Amino acid sequence: MLDNAIVMVTIILVINIFYVSFLTIRMILTLKGRRYIAAVIGMVEITIYVVGLGLVLDNLDRIENLIAYALGFGIGVIVGSKIEDKLALGYITVNVISSDPDISFTKQLREKGYGVTSWYAYGMDGDRLSMQILTPRKYELNLYETIKTIDPKAFIIAYEPKQIHGGFWVKQVKRGRISKSAKKQQEAARKTE
């Protein structure tokens, strides 16, 4: 079976796509502090890696195997990134600056379950409303849509916090207020399409 060049190239390509996908997910899990899950994925990853590399090294005289290995690596990076996007592990902190400090921005976001800390600030052109919002990454896009609905001209900066401690917000996430709000927003968007 492995004498057939097309079968060999396909096996090497698929093995490397799986290997690099696992590698990408393992690295992300390690960075997110999920060491034990990352370790298990690492064991699967290295097994796949050894098999794939062994096939290529046993057949170095065939350039198509090396090309399949390299192509599988590139595709694996893309697939691993897509999987991580779907998993959306962790949290995101979003800083928002609105040029209209009088709108009920903070209240509307809190009603949707987001943890918001706000304060008045002064910018180049006058008073501003500055907010810091914490949300699970899986609701990041819903948050951006909500912000744009309230103030289309809002200035938005997002980053991932390394550690979170304290505050009322953790209780709100456990109660599912954000997920309920996000589902309502998605249903409303579908109805308008």
PDB file of C-alpha atoms in Angstrom, residues 66-155:
ATOM      1  CA  LEU A  66       8.840  16.362   1.230  1.00  0.00           C
ATOM      2  CA  ILE A  67       6.417  18.702  -0.564  1.00  0.00           C
ATOM      3  CA  ALA A  68       3.443  16.899   1.036  1.00  0.00           C
ATOM      4  CA  TYR A  69       5.115  17.258   4.446  1.00  0.00           C
ATOM      5  CA  ALA A  70       5.667  21.006   3.965  1.00  0.00           C
ATOM      6  CA  LEU A  71       2.163  21.548   2.556  1.00  0.00           C
ATOM      7  CA  GLY A  72       0.638  19.581   5.442  1.00  0.00           C
ATOM      8  CA  PHE A  73       2.561  21.758   7.898  1.00  0.00           C
ATOM      9  CA  GLY A  74       1.155  24.968   6.365  1.00  0.00           C
ATOM     10  CA  ILE A  75      -2.403  23.652   6.217  1.00  0.00           C
ATOM     11  CA  GLY A  76      -2.055  22.368   9.792  1.00  0.00           C
ATOM     12  CA  VAL A  77      -1.236  25.873  11.043  1.00  0.00           C
ATOM     13  CA  ILE A  78      -4.411  27.205   9.426  1.00  0.00           C
ATOM     14  CA  VAL A  79      -6.572  24.314  10.697  1.00  0.00           C
ATOM     15  CA  GLY A  80      -5.156  24.614  14.241  1.00  0.00           C
ATOM     16  CA  SER A  81      -5.844  28.351  14.269  1.00  0.00           C
ATOM     17  CA  LYS A  82      -9.408  27.805  13.087  1.00  0.00           C
ATOM     18  CA  ILE A  83      -9.982  25.201  15.810  1.00  0.00           C
ATOM     19  CA  GLU A  84      -8.647  27.598  18.445  1.00  0.00           C
ATOM     20  CA  ASP A  85     -10.947  30.340  17.139  1.00  0.00           C
ATOM     21  CA  LYS A  86     -13.910  27.985  17.565  1.00  0.00           C
ATOM     22  CA  LEU A  87     -12.826  26.983  21.072  1.00  0.00           C
ATOM     23  CA  ALA A  88     -12.348  30.683  22.007  1.00  0.00           C
ATOM     24  CA  LEU A  89     -10.622  29.905  25.277  1.00  0.00           C
ATOM     25  CA  GLY A  90     -10.097  32.565  27.900  1.00  0.00           C
ATOM     26  CA  TYR A  91     -11.304  36.107  28.310  1.00  0.00           C
ATOM     27  CA  ILE A  92     -10.919  39.401  26.525  1.00  0.00           C
ATOM     28  CA  THR A  93     -10.715  42.879  27.995  1.00  0.00           C
ATOM     29  CA  VAL A  94     -12.082  45.627  25.788  1.00  0.00           C
ATOM     30  CA  ASN A  95     -11.377  49.296  26.384  1.00  0.00           C
ATOM     31  CA  VAL A  96     -13.955  51.563  24.788  1.00  0.00           C
ATOM     32  CA  ILE A  97     -13.886  55.335  24.503  1.00  0.00           C
ATOM     33  CA  SER A  98     -17.092  57.069  23.481  1.00  0.00           C
ATOM     34  CA  SER A  99     -17.136  60.688  22.393  1.00  0.00           C
ATOM     35  CA  ASP A 100     -20.596  61.072  23.962  1.00  0.00           C
ATOM     36  CA  PRO A 101     -20.281  60.808  27.755  1.00  0.00           C
ATOM     37  CA  ASP A 102     -24.016  61.382  28.211  1.00  0.00           C
ATOM     38  CA  ILE A 103     -25.353  58.221  26.538  1.00  0.00           C
ATOM     39  CA  SER A 104     -26.389  55.299  28.727  1.00  0.00           C
ATOM     40  CA  PHE A 105     -23.618  53.121  27.313  1.00  0.00           C
ATOM     41  CA  THR A 106     -22.609  51.500  30.601  1.00  0.00           C
ATOM     42  CA  LYS A 107     -26.174  50.706  31.607  1.00  0.00           C
ATOM     43  CA  GLN A 108     -26.987  49.054  28.275  1.00  0.00           C
ATOM     44  CA  LEU A 109     -23.882  46.863  28.434  1.00  0.00           C
ATOM     45  CA  ARG A 110     -24.546  45.843  32.044  1.00  0.00           C
ATOM     46  CA  GLU A 111     -28.126  44.886  31.154  1.00  0.00           C
ATOM     47  CA  LYS A 112     -26.636  42.449  28.636  1.00  0.00           C
ATOM     48  CA  GLY A 113     -24.485  40.887  31.374  1.00  0.00           C
ATOM     49  CA  TYR A 114     -21.096  42.415  30.618  1.00  0.00           C
ATOM     50  CA  GLY A 115     -18.788  43.474  33.441  1.00  0.00           C
ATOM     51  CA  VAL A 116     -18.203  47.197  32.880  1.00  0.00           C
ATOM     52  CA  THR A 117     -16.142  49.725  34.767  1.00  0.00           C
ATOM     53  CA  SER A 118     -16.566  53.257  33.470  1.00  0.00           C
ATOM     54  CA  TRP A 119     -15.198  56.709  34.178  1.00  0.00           C
ATOM     55  CA  TYR A 120     -15.238  60.125  32.604  1.00  0.00           C
ATOM     56  CA  ALA A 121     -12.142  61.130  30.687  1.00  0.00           C
ATOM     57  CA  TYR A 122     -10.967  64.119  28.746  1.00  0.00           C
ATOM     58  CA  GLY A 123      -9.745  63.755  25.164  1.00  0.00           C
ATOM     59  CA  MET A 124      -8.361  66.120  22.566  1.00  0.00           C
ATOM     60  CA  ASP A 125     -11.824  67.330  21.607  1.00  0.00           C
ATOM     61  CA  GLY A 126     -13.499  67.317  25.030  1.00  0.00           C
ATOM     62  CA  ASP A 127     -15.249  64.999  27.465  1.00  0.00           C
ATOM     63  CA  ARG A 128     -15.313  61.257  26.844  1.00  0.00           C
ATOM     64  CA  LEU A 129     -16.776  58.165  28.460  1.00  0.00           C
ATOM     65  CA  SER A 130     -14.098  55.534  28.992  1.00  0.00           C
ATOM     66  CA  MET A 131     -15.014  51.920  29.790  1.00  0.00           C
ATOM     67  CA  GLN A 132     -13.261  48.684  30.507  1.00  0.00           C
ATOM     68  CA  ILE A 133     -15.296  45.578  29.673  1.00  0.00           C
ATOM     69  CA  LEU A 134     -14.476  41.965  30.463  1.00  0.00           C
ATOM     70  CA  THR A 135     -16.060  39.089  28.546  1.00  0.00           C
ATOM     71  CA  PRO A 136     -15.352  35.467  27.596  1.00  0.00           C
ATOM     72  CA  ARG A 137     -13.697  35.329  24.160  1.00  0.00           C
ATOM     73  CA  LYS A 138     -16.627  33.386  22.724  1.00  0.00           C
ATOM     74  CA  TYR A 139     -18.791  36.517  23.160  1.00  0.00           C
ATOM     75  CA  GLU A 140     -16.188  38.950  21.810  1.00  0.00           C
ATOM     76  CA  LEU A 141     -17.861  39.522  18.436  1.00  0.00           C
ATOM     77  CA  ASN A 142     -21.272  39.993  20.077  1.00  0.00           C
ATOM     78  CA  LEU A 143     -19.742  42.641  22.324  1.00  0.00           C
ATOM     79  CA  TYR A 144     -18.288  44.505  19.347  1.00  0.00           C
ATOM     80  CA  GLU A 145     -21.660  44.464  17.596  1.00  0.00           C
ATOM     81  CA  THR A 146     -23.397  45.747  20.733  1.00  0.00           C
ATOM     82  CA  ILE A 147     -20.844  48.553  21.099  1.00  0.00           C
ATOM     83  CA  LYS A 148     -21.209  49.550  17.430  1.00  0.00           C
ATOM     84  CA  THR A 149     -24.998  49.584  17.804  1.00  0.00           C
ATOM     85  CA  ILE A 150     -24.826  51.937  20.787  1.00  0.00           C
ATOM     86  CA  ASP A 151     -22.044  54.178  19.414  1.00  0.00           C
ATOM     87  CA  PRO A 152     -20.812  53.531  15.865  1.00  0.00           C
ATOM     88  CA  LYS A 153     -17.937  55.991  16.386  1.00  0.00           C
ATOM     89  CA  ALA A 154     -16.624  54.366  19.585  1.00  0.00           C
ATOM     90  CA  PHE A 155     -12.877  53.768  19.810  1.00  0.00           C
TER      91      PHE A 155
END
